[in-house]
Coordinates of N, CA and C and ligand atoms in Angstrom, one line a residue:
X1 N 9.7 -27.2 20.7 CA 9.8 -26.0 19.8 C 10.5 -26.4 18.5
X2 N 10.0 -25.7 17.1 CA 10.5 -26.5 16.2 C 11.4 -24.8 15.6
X3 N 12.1 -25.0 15.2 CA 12.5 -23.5 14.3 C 12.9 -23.9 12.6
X4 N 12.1 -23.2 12.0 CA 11.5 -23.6 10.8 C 12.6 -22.2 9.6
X5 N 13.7 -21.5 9.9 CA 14.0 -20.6 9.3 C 15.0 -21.4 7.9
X6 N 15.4 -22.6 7.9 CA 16.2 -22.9 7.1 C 15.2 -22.9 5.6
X7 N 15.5 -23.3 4.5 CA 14.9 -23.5 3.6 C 15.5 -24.6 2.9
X8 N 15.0 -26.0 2.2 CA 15.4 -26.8 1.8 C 15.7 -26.6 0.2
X9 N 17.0 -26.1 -0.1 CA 17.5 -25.9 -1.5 C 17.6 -26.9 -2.6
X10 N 18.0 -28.3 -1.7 CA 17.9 -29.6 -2.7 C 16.9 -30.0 -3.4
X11 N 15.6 -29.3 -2.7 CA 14.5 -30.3 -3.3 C 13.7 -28.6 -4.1
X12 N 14.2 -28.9 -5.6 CA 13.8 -27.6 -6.2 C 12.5 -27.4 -6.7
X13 N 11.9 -29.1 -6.6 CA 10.1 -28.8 -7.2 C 9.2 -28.2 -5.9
X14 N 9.7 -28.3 -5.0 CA 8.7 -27.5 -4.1 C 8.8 -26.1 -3.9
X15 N 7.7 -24.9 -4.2 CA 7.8 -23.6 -3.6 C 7.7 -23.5 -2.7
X16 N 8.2 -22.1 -2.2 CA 8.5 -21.7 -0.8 C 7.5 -21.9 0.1
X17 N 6.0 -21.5 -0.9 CA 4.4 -22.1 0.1 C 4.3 -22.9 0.4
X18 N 5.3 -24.2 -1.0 CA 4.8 -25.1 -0.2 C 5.3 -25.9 1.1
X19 N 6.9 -25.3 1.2 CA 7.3 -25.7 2.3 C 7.2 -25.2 3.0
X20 N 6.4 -23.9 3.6 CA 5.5 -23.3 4.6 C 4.6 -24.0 5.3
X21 N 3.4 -24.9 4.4 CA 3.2 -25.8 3.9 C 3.2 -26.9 4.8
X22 N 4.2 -27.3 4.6 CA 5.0 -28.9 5.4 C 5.6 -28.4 6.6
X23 N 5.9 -27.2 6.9 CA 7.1 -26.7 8.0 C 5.6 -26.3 9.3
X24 N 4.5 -25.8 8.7 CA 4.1 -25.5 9.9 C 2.4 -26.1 9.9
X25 N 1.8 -25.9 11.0 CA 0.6 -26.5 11.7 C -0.8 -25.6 10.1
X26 N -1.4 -26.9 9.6 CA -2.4 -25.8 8.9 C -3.1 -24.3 9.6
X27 N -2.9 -24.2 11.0 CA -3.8 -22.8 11.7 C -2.2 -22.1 11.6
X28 N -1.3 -22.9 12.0 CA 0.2 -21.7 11.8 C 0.5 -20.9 10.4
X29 N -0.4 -21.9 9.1 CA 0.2 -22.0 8.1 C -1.4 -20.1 7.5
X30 N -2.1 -20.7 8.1 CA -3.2 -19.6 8.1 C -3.2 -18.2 8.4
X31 N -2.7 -18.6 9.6 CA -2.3 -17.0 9.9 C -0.7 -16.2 9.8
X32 N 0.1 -17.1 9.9 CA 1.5 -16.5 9.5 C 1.8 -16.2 8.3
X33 N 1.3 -17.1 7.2 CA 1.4 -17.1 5.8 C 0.2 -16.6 5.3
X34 N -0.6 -16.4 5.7 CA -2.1 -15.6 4.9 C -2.6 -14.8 5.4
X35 N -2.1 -14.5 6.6 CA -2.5 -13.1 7.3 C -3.8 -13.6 8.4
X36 N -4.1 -14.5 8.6 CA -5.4 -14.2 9.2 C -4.7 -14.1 10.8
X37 N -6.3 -14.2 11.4 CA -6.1 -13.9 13.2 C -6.9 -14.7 13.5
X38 N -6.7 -15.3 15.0 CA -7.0 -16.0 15.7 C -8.1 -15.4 16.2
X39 N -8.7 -16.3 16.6 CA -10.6 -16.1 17.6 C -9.7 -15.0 18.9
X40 N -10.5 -14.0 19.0 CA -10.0 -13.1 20.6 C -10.2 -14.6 21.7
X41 N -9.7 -14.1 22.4 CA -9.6 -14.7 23.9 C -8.9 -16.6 23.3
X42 N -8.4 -17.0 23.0 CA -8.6 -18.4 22.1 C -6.9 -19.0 22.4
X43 N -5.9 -17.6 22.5 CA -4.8 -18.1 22.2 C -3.9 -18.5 23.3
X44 N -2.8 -19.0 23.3 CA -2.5 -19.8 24.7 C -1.6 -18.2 25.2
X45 N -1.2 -17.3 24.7 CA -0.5 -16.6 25.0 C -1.2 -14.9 25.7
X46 N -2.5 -15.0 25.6 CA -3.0 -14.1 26.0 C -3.0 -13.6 27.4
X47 N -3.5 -15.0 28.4 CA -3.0 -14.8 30.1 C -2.1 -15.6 30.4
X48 N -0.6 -15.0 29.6 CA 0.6 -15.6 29.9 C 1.7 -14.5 30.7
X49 N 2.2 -14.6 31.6 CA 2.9 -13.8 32.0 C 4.0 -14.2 32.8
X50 N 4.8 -15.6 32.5 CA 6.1 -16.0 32.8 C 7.1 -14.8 32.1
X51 N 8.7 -15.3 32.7 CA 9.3 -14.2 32.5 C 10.4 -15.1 31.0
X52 N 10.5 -14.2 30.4 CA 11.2 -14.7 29.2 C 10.9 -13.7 27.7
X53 N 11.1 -14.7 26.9 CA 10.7 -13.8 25.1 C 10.0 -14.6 24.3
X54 N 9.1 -13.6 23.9 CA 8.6 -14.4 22.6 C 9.5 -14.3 21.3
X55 N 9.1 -15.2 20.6 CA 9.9 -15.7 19.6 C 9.0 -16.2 17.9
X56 N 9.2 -15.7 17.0 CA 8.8 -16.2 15.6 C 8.5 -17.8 15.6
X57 N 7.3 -17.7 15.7 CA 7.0 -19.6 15.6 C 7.6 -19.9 14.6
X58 N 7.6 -19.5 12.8 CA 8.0 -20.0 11.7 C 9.6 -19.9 11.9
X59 N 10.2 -19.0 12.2 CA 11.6 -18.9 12.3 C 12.5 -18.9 13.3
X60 N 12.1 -18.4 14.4 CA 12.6 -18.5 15.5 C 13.2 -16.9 16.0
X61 N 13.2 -15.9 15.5 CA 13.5 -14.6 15.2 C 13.0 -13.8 17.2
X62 N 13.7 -13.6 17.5 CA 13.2 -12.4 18.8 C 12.2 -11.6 18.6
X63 N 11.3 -11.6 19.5 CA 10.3 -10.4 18.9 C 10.0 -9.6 19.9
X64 N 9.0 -10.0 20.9 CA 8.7 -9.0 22.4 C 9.3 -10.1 23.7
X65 N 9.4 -8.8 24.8 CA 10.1 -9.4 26.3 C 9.0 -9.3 26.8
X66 N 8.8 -10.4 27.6 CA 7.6 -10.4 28.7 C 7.5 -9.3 29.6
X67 N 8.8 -8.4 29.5 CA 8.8 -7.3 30.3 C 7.6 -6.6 29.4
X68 N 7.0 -6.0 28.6 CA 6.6 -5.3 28.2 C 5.3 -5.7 27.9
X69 N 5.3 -6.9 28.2 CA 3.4 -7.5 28.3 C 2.6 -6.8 28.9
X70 N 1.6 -6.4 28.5 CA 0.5 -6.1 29.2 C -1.9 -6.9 28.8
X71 N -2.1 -6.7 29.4 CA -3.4 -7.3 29.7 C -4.5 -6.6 28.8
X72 N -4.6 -5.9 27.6 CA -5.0 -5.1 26.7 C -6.5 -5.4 27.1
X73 N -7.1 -6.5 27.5 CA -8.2 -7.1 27.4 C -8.9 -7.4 26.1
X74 N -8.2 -6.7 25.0 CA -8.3 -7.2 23.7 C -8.6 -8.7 23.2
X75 N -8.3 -9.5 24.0 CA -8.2 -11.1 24.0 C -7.2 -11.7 23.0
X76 N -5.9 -10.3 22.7 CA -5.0 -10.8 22.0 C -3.9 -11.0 22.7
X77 N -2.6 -11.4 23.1 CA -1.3 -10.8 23.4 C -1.1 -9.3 23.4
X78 N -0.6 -8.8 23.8 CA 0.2 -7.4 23.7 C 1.0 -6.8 24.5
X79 N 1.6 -6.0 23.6 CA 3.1 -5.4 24.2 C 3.1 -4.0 23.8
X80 N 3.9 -3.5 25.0 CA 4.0 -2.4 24.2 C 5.3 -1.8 23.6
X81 N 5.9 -3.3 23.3 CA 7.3 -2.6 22.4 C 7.6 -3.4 22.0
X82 N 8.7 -4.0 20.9 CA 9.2 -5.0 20.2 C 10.7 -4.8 20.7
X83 N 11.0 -5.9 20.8 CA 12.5 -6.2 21.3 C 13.4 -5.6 20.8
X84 N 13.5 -5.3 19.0 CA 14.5 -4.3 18.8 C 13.7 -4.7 17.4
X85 N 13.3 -3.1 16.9 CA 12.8 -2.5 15.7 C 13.4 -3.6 14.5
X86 N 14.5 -3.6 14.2 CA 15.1 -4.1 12.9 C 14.5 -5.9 12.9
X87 N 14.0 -6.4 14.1 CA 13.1 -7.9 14.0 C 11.7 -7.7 13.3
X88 N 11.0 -6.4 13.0 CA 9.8 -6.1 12.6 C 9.5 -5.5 11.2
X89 N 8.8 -5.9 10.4 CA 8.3 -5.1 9.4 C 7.1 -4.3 9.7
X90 N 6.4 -3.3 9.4 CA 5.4 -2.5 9.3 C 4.9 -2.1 8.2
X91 N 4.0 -2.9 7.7 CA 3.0 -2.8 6.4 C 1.8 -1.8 6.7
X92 N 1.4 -1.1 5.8 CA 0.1 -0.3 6.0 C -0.5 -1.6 5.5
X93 N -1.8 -1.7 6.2 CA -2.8 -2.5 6.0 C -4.1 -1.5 6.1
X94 N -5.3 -1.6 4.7 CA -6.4 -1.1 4.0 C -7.2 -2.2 4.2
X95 N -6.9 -3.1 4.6 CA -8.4 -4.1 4.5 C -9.7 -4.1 5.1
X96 N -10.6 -4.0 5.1 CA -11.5 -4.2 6.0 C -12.6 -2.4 6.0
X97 N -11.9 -1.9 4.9 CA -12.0 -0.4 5.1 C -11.8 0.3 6.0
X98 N -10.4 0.2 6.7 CA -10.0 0.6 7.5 C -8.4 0.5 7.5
X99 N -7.6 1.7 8.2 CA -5.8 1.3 7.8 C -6.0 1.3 9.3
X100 N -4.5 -0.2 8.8 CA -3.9 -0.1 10.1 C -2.7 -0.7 9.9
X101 N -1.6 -0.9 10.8 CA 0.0 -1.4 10.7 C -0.3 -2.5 10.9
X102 N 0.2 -3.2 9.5 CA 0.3 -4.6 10.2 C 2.0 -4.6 10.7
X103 N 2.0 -6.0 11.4 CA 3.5 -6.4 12.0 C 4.2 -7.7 11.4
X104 N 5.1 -8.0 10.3 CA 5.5 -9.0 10.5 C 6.7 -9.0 10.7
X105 N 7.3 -10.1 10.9 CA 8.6 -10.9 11.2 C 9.4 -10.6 10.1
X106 N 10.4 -9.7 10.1 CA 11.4 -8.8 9.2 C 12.6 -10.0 8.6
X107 N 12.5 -11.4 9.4 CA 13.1 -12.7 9.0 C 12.6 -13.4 7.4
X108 N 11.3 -13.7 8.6 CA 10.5 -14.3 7.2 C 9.3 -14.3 6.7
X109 N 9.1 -13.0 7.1 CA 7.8 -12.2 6.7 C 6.6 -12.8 7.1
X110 N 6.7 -13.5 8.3 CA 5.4 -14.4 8.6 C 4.4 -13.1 9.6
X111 N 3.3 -13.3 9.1 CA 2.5 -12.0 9.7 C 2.4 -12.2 11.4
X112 N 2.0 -11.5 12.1 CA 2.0 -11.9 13.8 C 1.0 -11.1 14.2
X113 N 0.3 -9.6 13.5 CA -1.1 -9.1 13.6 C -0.7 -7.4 13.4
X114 N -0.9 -6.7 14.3 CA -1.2 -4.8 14.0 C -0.9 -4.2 15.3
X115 N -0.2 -3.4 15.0 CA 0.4 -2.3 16.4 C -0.8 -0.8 16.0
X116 N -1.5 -0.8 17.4 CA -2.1 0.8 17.5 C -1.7 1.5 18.3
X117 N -1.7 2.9 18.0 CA -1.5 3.9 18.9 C -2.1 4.2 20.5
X118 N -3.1 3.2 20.8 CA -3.9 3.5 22.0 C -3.5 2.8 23.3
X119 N -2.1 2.3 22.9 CA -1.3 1.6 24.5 C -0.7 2.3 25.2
X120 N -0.4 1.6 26.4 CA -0.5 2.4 27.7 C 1.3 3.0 27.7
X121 N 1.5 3.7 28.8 CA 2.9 4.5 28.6 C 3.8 3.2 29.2
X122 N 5.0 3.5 28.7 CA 5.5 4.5 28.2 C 5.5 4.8 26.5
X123 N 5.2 4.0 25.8 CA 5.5 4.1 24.1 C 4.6 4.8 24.0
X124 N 2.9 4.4 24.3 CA 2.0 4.6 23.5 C 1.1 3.6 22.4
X125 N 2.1 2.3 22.4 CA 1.7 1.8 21.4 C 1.3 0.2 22.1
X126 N 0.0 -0.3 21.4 CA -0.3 -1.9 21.7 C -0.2 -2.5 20.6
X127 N 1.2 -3.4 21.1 CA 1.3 -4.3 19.6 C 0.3 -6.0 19.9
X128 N -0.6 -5.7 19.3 CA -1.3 -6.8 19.2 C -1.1 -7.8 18.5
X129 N -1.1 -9.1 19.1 CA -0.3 -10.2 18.2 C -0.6 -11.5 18.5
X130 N -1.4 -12.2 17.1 CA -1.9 -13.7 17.8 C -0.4 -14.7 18.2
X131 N -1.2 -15.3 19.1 CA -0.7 -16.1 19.9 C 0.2 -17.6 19.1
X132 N -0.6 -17.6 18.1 CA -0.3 -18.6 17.3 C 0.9 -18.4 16.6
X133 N 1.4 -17.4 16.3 CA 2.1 -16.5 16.0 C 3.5 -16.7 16.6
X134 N 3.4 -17.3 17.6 CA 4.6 -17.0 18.5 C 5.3 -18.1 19.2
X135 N 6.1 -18.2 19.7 CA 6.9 -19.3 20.6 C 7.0 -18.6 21.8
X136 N 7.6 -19.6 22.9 CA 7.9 -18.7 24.2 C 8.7 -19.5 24.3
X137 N 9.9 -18.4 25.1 CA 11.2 -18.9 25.5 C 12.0 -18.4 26.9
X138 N 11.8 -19.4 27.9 CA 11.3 -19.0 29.1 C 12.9 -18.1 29.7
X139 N 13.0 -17.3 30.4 CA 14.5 -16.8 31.0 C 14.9 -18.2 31.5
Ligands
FE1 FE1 10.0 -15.2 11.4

């Protein structure tokens, strides 16, 4: 596991993208930094259910407990809660002609996918979230 949250201040010709860039995998660099999503069913994290936390691949930041995994059949990850609110951002997202919340990492703004309203109790809510997206960090 690598944790990528420092920023290298000495070396001032490079921007932040590009050490995004250098810091993570071109598919890390795609979907954390550009927003995209992984193929459904694709990611290693979808039929995972060891006990532990996921974690911000780019930074290393807390995000969901495996207590709160569930099997959406979505072929994404999902939870139905985030470890503690203040690790998340929530963007309205319009794309696609359609709104929806996206979720990112309130650390370093690296995207992780969209929370909807149609998950199971007790919140209500399925935070869906590529796999690529994430670290795991076993109890
Ligand atoms: Fe992060």
């Amino acid at each position: 596991m690598t944790l990528l949250g420092s920023t290298n201040t000495e070396n001032k010709m490079s921007s932040p993208q590009d050490e995004w860039k250098n810091k993570l995998t071109p598919e890390q660099y795609k979907i954390c930094r550009l927003g995209g999503t992984e193929s459904p069913f694709s990611g290693k994290y979808n039929k995972h259910y060891e006990k532990g936390s996921y974690i911000c691949v780019a930074c290393g930041q807390e995000l969901f407990s495996s207590t709160t995994k569930f099997d959406s059949g979505s072929g994404w990850p999902s939870f139905t809660d985030v470890m503690n609110s203040k690790n998340v951002k929530l963007i309205d997202d319009y794309s696609y002609n359609m709104h929806r919340v996206e979720v990112q990492c309130s650390k370093c703004n690296s995207h992780l996918g969209h929370v909807f309203d149609d998950g199971p109790p007790p919140t209500g809510k399925r935070w869906c979230i590529n796999s690529v997206s994430l670290d795991f960090k076993p109890l």
